[in-house]
PDB file of C-alpha atoms in Angstrom:
ATOM      1  CA  ASP K   1      -0.125  -0.120   0.119  1.00 58.00           C
ATOM      2  CA  ALA K   2       1.613   4.126  -1.317  1.00 70.00           C
ATOM      3  CA  GLY K   3      -0.791   6.321   0.340  1.00 93.00           C
ATOM      4  CA  ILE K   4      -0.328   9.223  -0.995  1.00 96.00           C
ATOM      5  CA  THR K   5       3.541   9.596  -3.239  1.00 96.00           C
ATOM      6  CA  GLN K   6       4.526  12.929  -4.799  1.00 98.00           C
ATOM      7  CA  SER K   7       5.984  12.793  -8.476  1.00 97.00           C
ATOM      8  CA  PRO K   8       8.676  13.916 -10.019  1.00 98.00           C
ATOM      9  CA  ARG K   9      10.340  14.553  -6.151  1.00 97.00           C
ATOM     10  CA  TYR K  10      12.830  16.609  -7.321  1.00 97.00           C
ATOM     11  CA  LYS K  11      12.532  18.893 -10.147  1.00 98.00           C
ATOM     12  CA  ILE K  12      14.361  22.278 -11.923  1.00 98.00           C
ATOM     13  CA  THR K  13      13.517  24.712 -14.181  1.00 98.00           C
ATOM     14  CA  GLU K  14      12.992  27.871 -15.797  1.00 98.00           C
ATOM     15  CA  THR K  15      11.265  31.100 -15.562  1.00 98.00           C
ATOM     16  CA  GLY K  16       8.059  31.037 -17.337  1.00 98.00           C
ATOM     17  CA  ARG K  17       8.212  27.376 -17.933  1.00 98.00           C
ATOM     18  CA  GLN K  18       4.342  25.492 -16.969  1.00 98.00           C
ATOM     19  CA  VAL K  19       5.830  22.955 -14.998  1.00 98.00           C
ATOM     20  CA  THR K  20       2.855  19.944 -13.035  1.00 98.00           C
ATOM     21  CA  LEU K  21       4.269  18.484 -10.299  1.00 98.00           C
ATOM     22  CA  MET K  22       1.506  14.537  -9.648  1.00 98.00           C
ATOM     23  CA  CYS K  23       0.299  13.428  -5.723  1.00 98.00           C
ATOM     24  CA  HIS K  24      -1.445  10.150  -6.380  1.00 97.00           C
ATOM     25  CA  GLN K  25      -3.499   8.582  -3.373  1.00 96.00           C
ATOM     26  CA  THR K  26      -4.272   4.874  -2.764  1.00 95.00           C
ATOM     27  CA  TRP K  27      -6.583   5.676   0.377  1.00 91.00           C
ATOM     28  CA  SER K  28      -9.776   6.573  -1.651  1.00 88.00           C
ATOM     29  CA  HIS K  29      -9.816  10.039   0.732  1.00 92.00           C
ATOM     30  CA  SER K  30     -12.318  12.910  -0.297  1.00 91.00           C
ATOM     31  CA  TYR K  31     -10.157  15.841   0.385  1.00 92.00           C
ATOM     32  CA  MET K  32      -6.325  16.740  -1.662  1.00 94.00           C
ATOM     33  CA  PHE K  33      -4.097  19.468  -0.056  1.00 94.00           C
ATOM     34  CA  TRP K  34      -1.245  21.599  -1.307  1.00 97.00           C
ATOM     35  CA  TYR K  35       0.643  22.908  -0.167  1.00 97.00           C
ATOM     36  CA  ARG K  36       3.447  24.929  -0.033  1.00 97.00           C
ATOM     37  CA  GLN K  37       6.741  25.444   2.753  1.00 96.00           C
ATOM     38  CA  ASP K  38       8.992  28.199   2.156  1.00 93.00           C
ATOM     39  CA  LEU K  39      11.729  28.843   5.509  1.00 83.00           C
ATOM     40  CA  GLY K  40       9.832  31.317   8.062  1.00 71.00           C
ATOM     41  CA  HIS K  41       6.736  30.456   6.546  1.00 74.00           C
ATOM     42  CA  GLY K  42       5.638  27.033   7.894  1.00 83.00           C
ATOM     43  CA  LEU K  43       3.821  25.441   5.859  1.00 93.00           C
ATOM     44  CA  ARG K  44       0.781  27.729   3.671  1.00 93.00           C
ATOM     45  CA  LEU K  45      -2.698  26.129   1.686  1.00 93.00           C
ATOM     46  CA  ILE K  46      -2.350  27.126  -1.980  1.00 96.00           C
ATOM     47  CA  TYR K  47      -4.948  24.870  -3.060  1.00 96.00           C
ATOM     48  CA  TYR K  48      -7.419  21.511  -2.387  1.00 93.00           C
ATOM     49  CA  SER K  49     -10.689  19.404  -3.513  1.00 93.00           C
ATOM     50  CA  ALA K  50     -13.691  17.734  -1.975  1.00 90.00           C
ATOM     51  CA  ALA K  51     -13.546  14.957  -4.142  1.00 90.00           C
ATOM     52  CA  ALA K  52     -13.482  14.745  -8.630  1.00 90.00           C
ATOM     53  CA  ASP K  53     -14.124  18.362  -9.926  1.00 91.00           C
ATOM     54  CA  ILE K  54     -14.742  20.106  -6.214  1.00 93.00           C
ATOM     55  CA  THR K  55     -11.685  22.597  -5.822  1.00 94.00           C
ATOM     56  CA  ASP K  56     -11.306  25.949  -3.830  1.00 93.00           C
ATOM     57  CA  LYS K  57      -8.376  28.230  -2.696  1.00 94.00           C
ATOM     58  CA  GLY K  58      -6.049  28.433  -0.807  1.00 92.00           C
ATOM     59  CA  GLU K  59      -4.008  31.028   1.279  1.00 90.00           C
ATOM     60  CA  VAL K  60      -1.814  31.398  -1.460  1.00 95.00           C
ATOM     61  CA  PRO K  61      -3.442  30.603  -4.676  1.00 97.00           C
ATOM     62  CA  ASP K  62      -2.531  32.458  -7.209  1.00 97.00           C
ATOM     63  CA  GLY K  63       0.196  31.146 -10.246  1.00 97.00           C
ATOM     64  CA  TYR K  64      -1.255  28.068  -9.735  1.00 98.00           C
ATOM     65  CA  VAL K  65      -3.959  25.853 -11.013  1.00 98.00           C
ATOM     66  CA  VAL K  66      -5.695  22.290 -10.140  1.00 97.00           C
ATOM     67  CA  SER K  67      -7.630  19.836 -11.396  1.00 95.00           C
ATOM     68  CA  ARG K  68      -9.446  16.689 -10.477  1.00 96.00           C
ATOM     69  CA  SER K  69     -10.595  14.699 -12.982  1.00 94.00           C
ATOM     70  CA  LYS K  70     -10.044  11.634 -10.163  1.00 94.00           C
ATOM     71  CA  THR K  71     -10.583  10.870  -6.814  1.00 93.00           C
ATOM     72  CA  GLU K  72      -7.278   9.722  -6.463  1.00 95.00           C
ATOM     73  CA  ASN K  73      -5.107  12.413  -8.307  1.00 97.00           C
ATOM     74  CA  PHE K  74      -4.643  16.139  -6.809  1.00 98.00           C
ATOM     75  CA  PRO K  75      -2.324  17.600  -9.922  1.00 98.00           C
ATOM     76  CA  LEU K  76      -0.344  20.980  -9.626  1.00 98.00           C
ATOM     77  CA  THR K  77       0.310  23.422 -12.362  1.00 98.00           C
ATOM     78  CA  LEU K  78       2.578  26.805 -12.378  1.00 98.00           C
ATOM     79  CA  GLU K  79       1.072  27.535 -15.393  1.00 95.00           C
ATOM     80  CA  SER K  80       4.599  29.908 -16.448  1.00 97.00           C
ATOM     81  CA  ALA K  81       6.847  29.962 -12.659  1.00 98.00           C
ATOM     82  CA  THR K  82       8.422  32.392 -11.456  1.00 98.00           C
ATOM     83  CA  ARG K  83      11.813  32.383  -8.776  1.00 97.00           C
ATOM     84  CA  SER K  84       9.234  32.299  -6.005  1.00 96.00           C
ATOM     85  CA  GLN K  85       7.645  30.113  -6.561  1.00 98.00           C
ATOM     86  CA  THR K  86      10.658  28.572  -5.854  1.00 97.00           C
ATOM     87  CA  SER K  87       9.792  25.879  -2.925  1.00 97.00           C
ATOM     88  CA  VAL K  88       8.878  22.926  -1.193  1.00 97.00           C
ATOM     89  CA  TYR K  89       5.453  21.061  -2.337  1.00 98.00           C
ATOM     90  CA  PHE K  90       3.480  18.719  -0.270  1.00 98.00           C
ATOM     91  CA  CYS K  91       0.388  17.674  -0.932  1.00 97.00           C
ATOM     92  CA  ALA K  92      -1.881  16.289   1.641  1.00 95.00           C
ATOM     93  CA  SER K  93      -4.429  13.647   2.151  1.00 94.00           C
ATOM     94  CA  SER K  94      -7.846  13.153   4.497  1.00 91.00           C
ATOM     95  CA  THR K  95     -11.096  11.032   4.784  1.00 82.00           C
ATOM     96  CA  LEU K  96     -13.098  14.104   7.030  1.00 71.00           C
ATOM     97  CA  ALA K  97     -14.822  10.913   8.830  1.00 62.00           C
ATOM     98  CA  GLY K  98     -14.341  10.713  12.560  1.00 56.00           C
ATOM     99  CA  GLY K  99     -12.373  14.463  12.498  1.00 67.00           C
ATOM    100  CA  ASN K 100      -9.791  15.761   9.406  1.00 81.00           C
ATOM    101  CA  GLU K 101      -6.028  13.653  10.616  1.00 89.00           C
ATOM    102  CA  GLN K 102      -4.447  14.936   7.282  1.00 91.00           C
ATOM    103  CA  TYR K 103      -1.942  12.702   6.427  1.00 93.00           C
ATOM    104  CA  PHE K 104       0.818  14.509   3.532  1.00 95.00           C
ATOM    105  CA  GLY K 105       3.116  13.204   1.231  1.00 97.00           C
ATOM    106  CA  PRO K 106       7.612  12.621   0.806  1.00 96.00           C
ATOM    107  CA  GLY K 107       7.309  17.062  -1.198  1.00 97.00           C
ATOM    108  CA  THR K 108       8.560  18.118  -4.375  1.00 98.00           C
ATOM    109  CA  ARG K 109      11.225  20.286  -3.974  1.00 97.00           C
ATOM    110  CA  LEU K 110      10.948  22.627  -7.013  1.00 98.00           C
ATOM    111  CA  THR K 111      13.789  25.003  -8.274  1.00 97.00           C
ATOM    112  CA  VAL K 112      12.759  28.283 -11.297  1.00 98.00           C
ATOM    113  CA  THR K 113      15.674  29.716 -12.753  1.00 97.00           C
TER     114      THR K 113
ATOM    115  CA  GLY Z   1      -7.906  34.051  10.423  1.00 84.00           C
ATOM    116  CA  ILE Z   2      -6.419  32.165  12.880  1.00 89.00           C
ATOM    117  CA  GLN Z   3      -2.667  33.367  13.894  1.00 93.00           C
ATOM    118  CA  VAL Z   4      -0.774  29.704  15.548  1.00 95.00           C
ATOM    119  CA  GLU Z   5       2.525  30.125  18.016  1.00 97.00           C
ATOM    120  CA  GLN Z   6       5.059  27.849  19.134  1.00 97.00           C
ATOM    121  CA  SER Z   7       7.122  28.208  21.258  1.00 98.00           C
ATOM    122  CA  PRO Z   8      10.301  27.989  21.934  1.00 98.00           C
ATOM    123  CA  PRO Z   9      11.649  28.730  18.242  1.00 96.00           C
ATOM    124  CA  ASP Z  10      14.628  27.146  18.369  1.00 97.00           C
ATOM    125  CA  LEU Z  11      15.284  23.948  21.346  1.00 97.00           C
ATOM    126  CA  ILE Z  12      19.067  22.577  21.964  1.00 97.00           C
ATOM    127  CA  LEU Z  13      18.381  18.899  24.316  1.00 96.00           C
ATOM    128  CA  GLN Z  14      21.146  16.461  26.215  1.00 97.00           C
ATOM    129  CA  GLU Z  15      19.306  13.196  25.066  1.00 98.00           C
ATOM    130  CA  GLY Z  16      17.785  11.748  27.742  1.00 97.00           C
ATOM    131  CA  ALA Z  17      16.390  14.632  28.789  1.00 98.00           C
ATOM    132  CA  ASN Z  18      12.964  15.869  28.430  1.00 97.00           C
ATOM    133  CA  SER Z  19      11.485  18.536  26.946  1.00 97.00           C
ATOM    134  CA  THR Z  20       7.480  20.419  25.843  1.00 98.00           C
ATOM    135  CA  LEU Z  21       6.668  22.297  23.581  1.00 98.00           C
ATOM    136  CA  ARG Z  22       3.556  24.771  23.182  1.00 98.00           C
ATOM    137  CA  CYS Z  23       1.105  25.206  20.292  1.00 98.00           C
ATOM    138  CA  ASN Z  24      -1.296  28.744  20.566  1.00 98.00           C
ATOM    139  CA  PHE Z  25      -3.896  29.389  18.596  1.00 97.00           C
ATOM    140  CA  SER Z  26      -5.822  32.479  18.250  1.00 95.00           C
ATOM    141  CA  ASP Z  27      -9.728  31.272  18.342  1.00 93.00           C
ATOM    142  CA  SER Z  28     -11.732  28.274  18.221  1.00 91.00           C
ATOM    143  CA  VAL Z  29     -10.491  24.382  16.125  1.00 91.00           C
ATOM    144  CA  ASN Z  30     -12.222  21.428  15.488  1.00 90.00           C
ATOM    145  CA  ASN Z  31      -9.132  20.225  14.455  1.00 92.00           C
ATOM    146  CA  LEU Z  32      -5.678  19.916  15.790  1.00 95.00           C
ATOM    147  CA  GLN Z  33      -2.214  17.756  14.560  1.00 96.00           C
ATOM    148  CA  TRP Z  34       1.052  17.710  15.274  1.00 97.00           C
ATOM    149  CA  PHE Z  35       3.744  16.907  12.540  1.00 97.00           C
ATOM    150  CA  HIS Z  36       7.908  15.738  13.039  1.00 97.00           C
ATOM    151  CA  GLN Z  37       9.390  17.204   9.977  1.00 96.00           C
ATOM    152  CA  ASN Z  38      12.557  14.328  10.146  1.00 93.00           C
ATOM    153  CA  PRO Z  39      16.494  15.798   9.069  1.00 90.00           C
ATOM    154  CA  TRP Z  40      15.194  14.203   4.934  1.00 91.00           C
ATOM    155  CA  GLY Z  41      12.023  16.955   5.054  1.00 92.00           C
ATOM    156  CA  GLN Z  42       9.015  13.789   5.551  1.00 93.00           C
ATOM    157  CA  LEU Z  43       6.312  14.788   7.850  1.00 95.00           C
ATOM    158  CA  ILE Z  44       5.422  12.536  10.279  1.00 95.00           C
ATOM    159  CA  ASN Z  45       1.599  12.222  11.868  1.00 95.00           C
ATOM    160  CA  LEU Z  46       1.952  12.395  15.413  1.00 97.00           C
ATOM    161  CA  PHE Z  47      -0.824  12.791  16.797  1.00 97.00           C
ATOM    162  CA  TYR Z  48      -4.685  13.827  15.833  1.00 95.00           C
ATOM    163  CA  ILE Z  49      -5.318  16.013  18.837  1.00 96.00           C
ATOM    164  CA  PRO Z  50      -8.184  18.521  18.407  1.00 94.00           C
ATOM    165  CA  SER Z  51      -8.521  18.045  22.097  1.00 95.00           C
ATOM    166  CA  GLY Z  52      -7.377  16.013  25.526  1.00 97.00           C
ATOM    167  CA  THR Z  53      -4.627  13.392  26.950  1.00 98.00           C
ATOM    168  CA  LYS Z  54      -2.872  11.290  24.018  1.00 97.00           C
ATOM    169  CA  GLN Z  55       0.377   9.292  24.259  1.00 97.00           C
ATOM    170  CA  ASN Z  56       2.143   7.079  22.169  1.00 97.00           C
ATOM    171  CA  GLY Z  57       5.839   5.834  23.327  1.00 97.00           C
ATOM    172  CA  ARG Z  58       7.901   8.603  24.204  1.00 97.00           C
ATOM    173  CA  LEU Z  59       5.730  11.524  23.013  1.00 98.00           C
ATOM    174  CA  SER Z  60       2.723  12.473  24.746  1.00 98.00           C
ATOM    175  CA  ALA Z  61       0.604  15.716  24.011  1.00 98.00           C
ATOM    176  CA  THR Z  62      -2.441  17.770  25.686  1.00 98.00           C
ATOM    177  CA  THR Z  63      -5.322  19.860  23.855  1.00 97.00           C
ATOM    178  CA  VAL Z  64      -6.881  22.239  26.896  1.00 97.00           C
ATOM    179  CA  ALA Z  65      -9.247  23.339  23.883  1.00 94.00           C
ATOM    180  CA  THR Z  66     -11.237  26.113  26.195  1.00 95.00           C
ATOM    181  CA  GLU Z  67      -7.775  27.455  26.632  1.00 96.00           C
ATOM    182  CA  ARG Z  68      -6.303  27.446  22.967  1.00 97.00           C
ATOM    183  CA  TYR Z  69      -3.466  25.486  23.866  1.00 98.00           C
ATOM    184  CA  SER Z  70      -2.092  22.371  22.833  1.00 98.00           C
ATOM    185  CA  LEU Z  71       1.831  21.112  24.021  1.00 98.00           C
ATOM    186  CA  LEU Z  72       3.999  18.683  23.486  1.00 98.00           C
ATOM    187  CA  TYR Z  73       5.246  16.229  25.482  1.00 98.00           C
ATOM    188  CA  ILE Z  74       9.172  13.972  25.050  1.00 98.00           C
ATOM    189  CA  SER Z  75      10.494  12.148  27.630  1.00 97.00           C
ATOM    190  CA  SER Z  76      13.572  11.010  27.208  1.00 98.00           C
ATOM    191  CA  SER Z  77      14.289  12.386  24.179  1.00 97.00           C
ATOM    192  CA  GLN Z  78      17.107  10.896  21.035  1.00 97.00           C
ATOM    193  CA  THR Z  79      19.373  11.900  18.712  1.00 96.00           C
ATOM    194  CA  THR Z  80      15.816  10.438  16.671  1.00 96.00           C
ATOM    195  CA  ASP Z  81      14.143  13.032  17.030  1.00 97.00           C
ATOM    196  CA  SER Z  82      15.723  15.829  16.366  1.00 97.00           C
ATOM    197  CA  GLY Z  83      13.729  17.388  13.479  1.00 96.00           C
ATOM    198  CA  VAL Z  84      11.774  19.858  13.806  1.00 96.00           C
ATOM    199  CA  TYR Z  85       7.895  19.930  15.258  1.00 97.00           C
ATOM    200  CA  PHE Z  86       5.294  21.546  13.499  1.00 97.00           C
ATOM    201  CA  CYS Z  87       1.222  21.772  15.477  1.00 97.00           C
ATOM    202  CA  ALA Z  88      -1.247  22.429  12.864  1.00 95.00           C
ATOM    203  CA  VAL Z  89      -5.168  24.612  14.110  1.00 94.00           C
ATOM    204  CA  ALA Z  90      -8.586  24.317  11.755  1.00 88.00           C
ATOM    205  CA  GLY Z  91     -12.334  24.837  12.100  1.00 81.00           C
ATOM    206  CA  THR Z  92     -13.051  22.626   8.831  1.00 77.00           C
ATOM    207  CA  TYR Z  93     -10.166  21.324   7.047  1.00 74.00           C
ATOM    208  CA  LYS Z  94      -8.097  23.650   5.887  1.00 83.00           C
ATOM    209  CA  TYR Z  95      -5.547  24.109   8.802  1.00 89.00           C
ATOM    210  CA  ILE Z  96      -2.959  27.210   9.744  1.00 91.00           C
ATOM    211  CA  PHE Z  97       0.779  25.646  10.024  1.00 93.00           C
ATOM    212  CA  GLY Z  98       3.138  27.512  13.132  1.00 94.00           C
ATOM    213  CA  THR Z  99       5.943  28.168  12.372  1.00 92.00           C
ATOM    214  CA  GLY Z 100       7.775  25.664  14.115  1.00 95.00           C
ATOM    215  CA  THR Z 101      10.006  24.370  16.831  1.00 97.00           C
ATOM    216  CA  ARG Z 102      13.153  23.219  15.325  1.00 96.00           C
ATOM    217  CA  LEU Z 103      14.794  20.625  18.485  1.00 97.00           C
ATOM    218  CA  LYS Z 104      18.202  19.665  18.544  1.00 97.00           C
ATOM    219  CA  VAL Z 105      19.667  16.496  20.873  1.00 97.00           C
ATOM    220  CA  LEU Z 106      22.901  16.342  21.429  1.00 97.00           C
ATOM    221  CA  ALA Z 107      24.318  12.222  21.771  1.00 96.00           C
TER     222      ALA Z 107
END
């Protein structure tokens, strides 16, 4: 049981390029989340999804696009990458059943040059 | 929005020592989690504890929701406890993270 996986684990891209980070979970959790982690800020929510085809903005959504056509996948796209989007990106999922305990993927370290 | 403050920001311990990490939050919450981020960057769930007390081995946590704080206790610390400890709180499903307590345990 793989749980929640992210790919790629490391990515270097150039300013202005489009890049997509993938997130896949095997638990059939209804909720999925994207966070970014920057030094001094902890983790901040970018976007979340309550179910397939239902997404909403978090705290720092500008410059990002998400989609969720299948329950198990939640890709995050940077349409035109900027240096300020250099960060570590974490995907998480939860059921919301009996509370909201979130489980995190291993993270993707993205560098925009 | 909800503000989350963690203290202390940094902590250095000798192996075998005990410690208490604190998380204060500014509004009522229905969800609270403690995470350990190890030196490799992995986020490990420690406790889901919106209220009450839980224990798991050398670690325990207490949340007093009415007073808006949570405590994480680490007893007999080991070098593998090193890393950053995050508290995260949520009204429903949108968690707000504190900036963490960075713990270093010396052998």
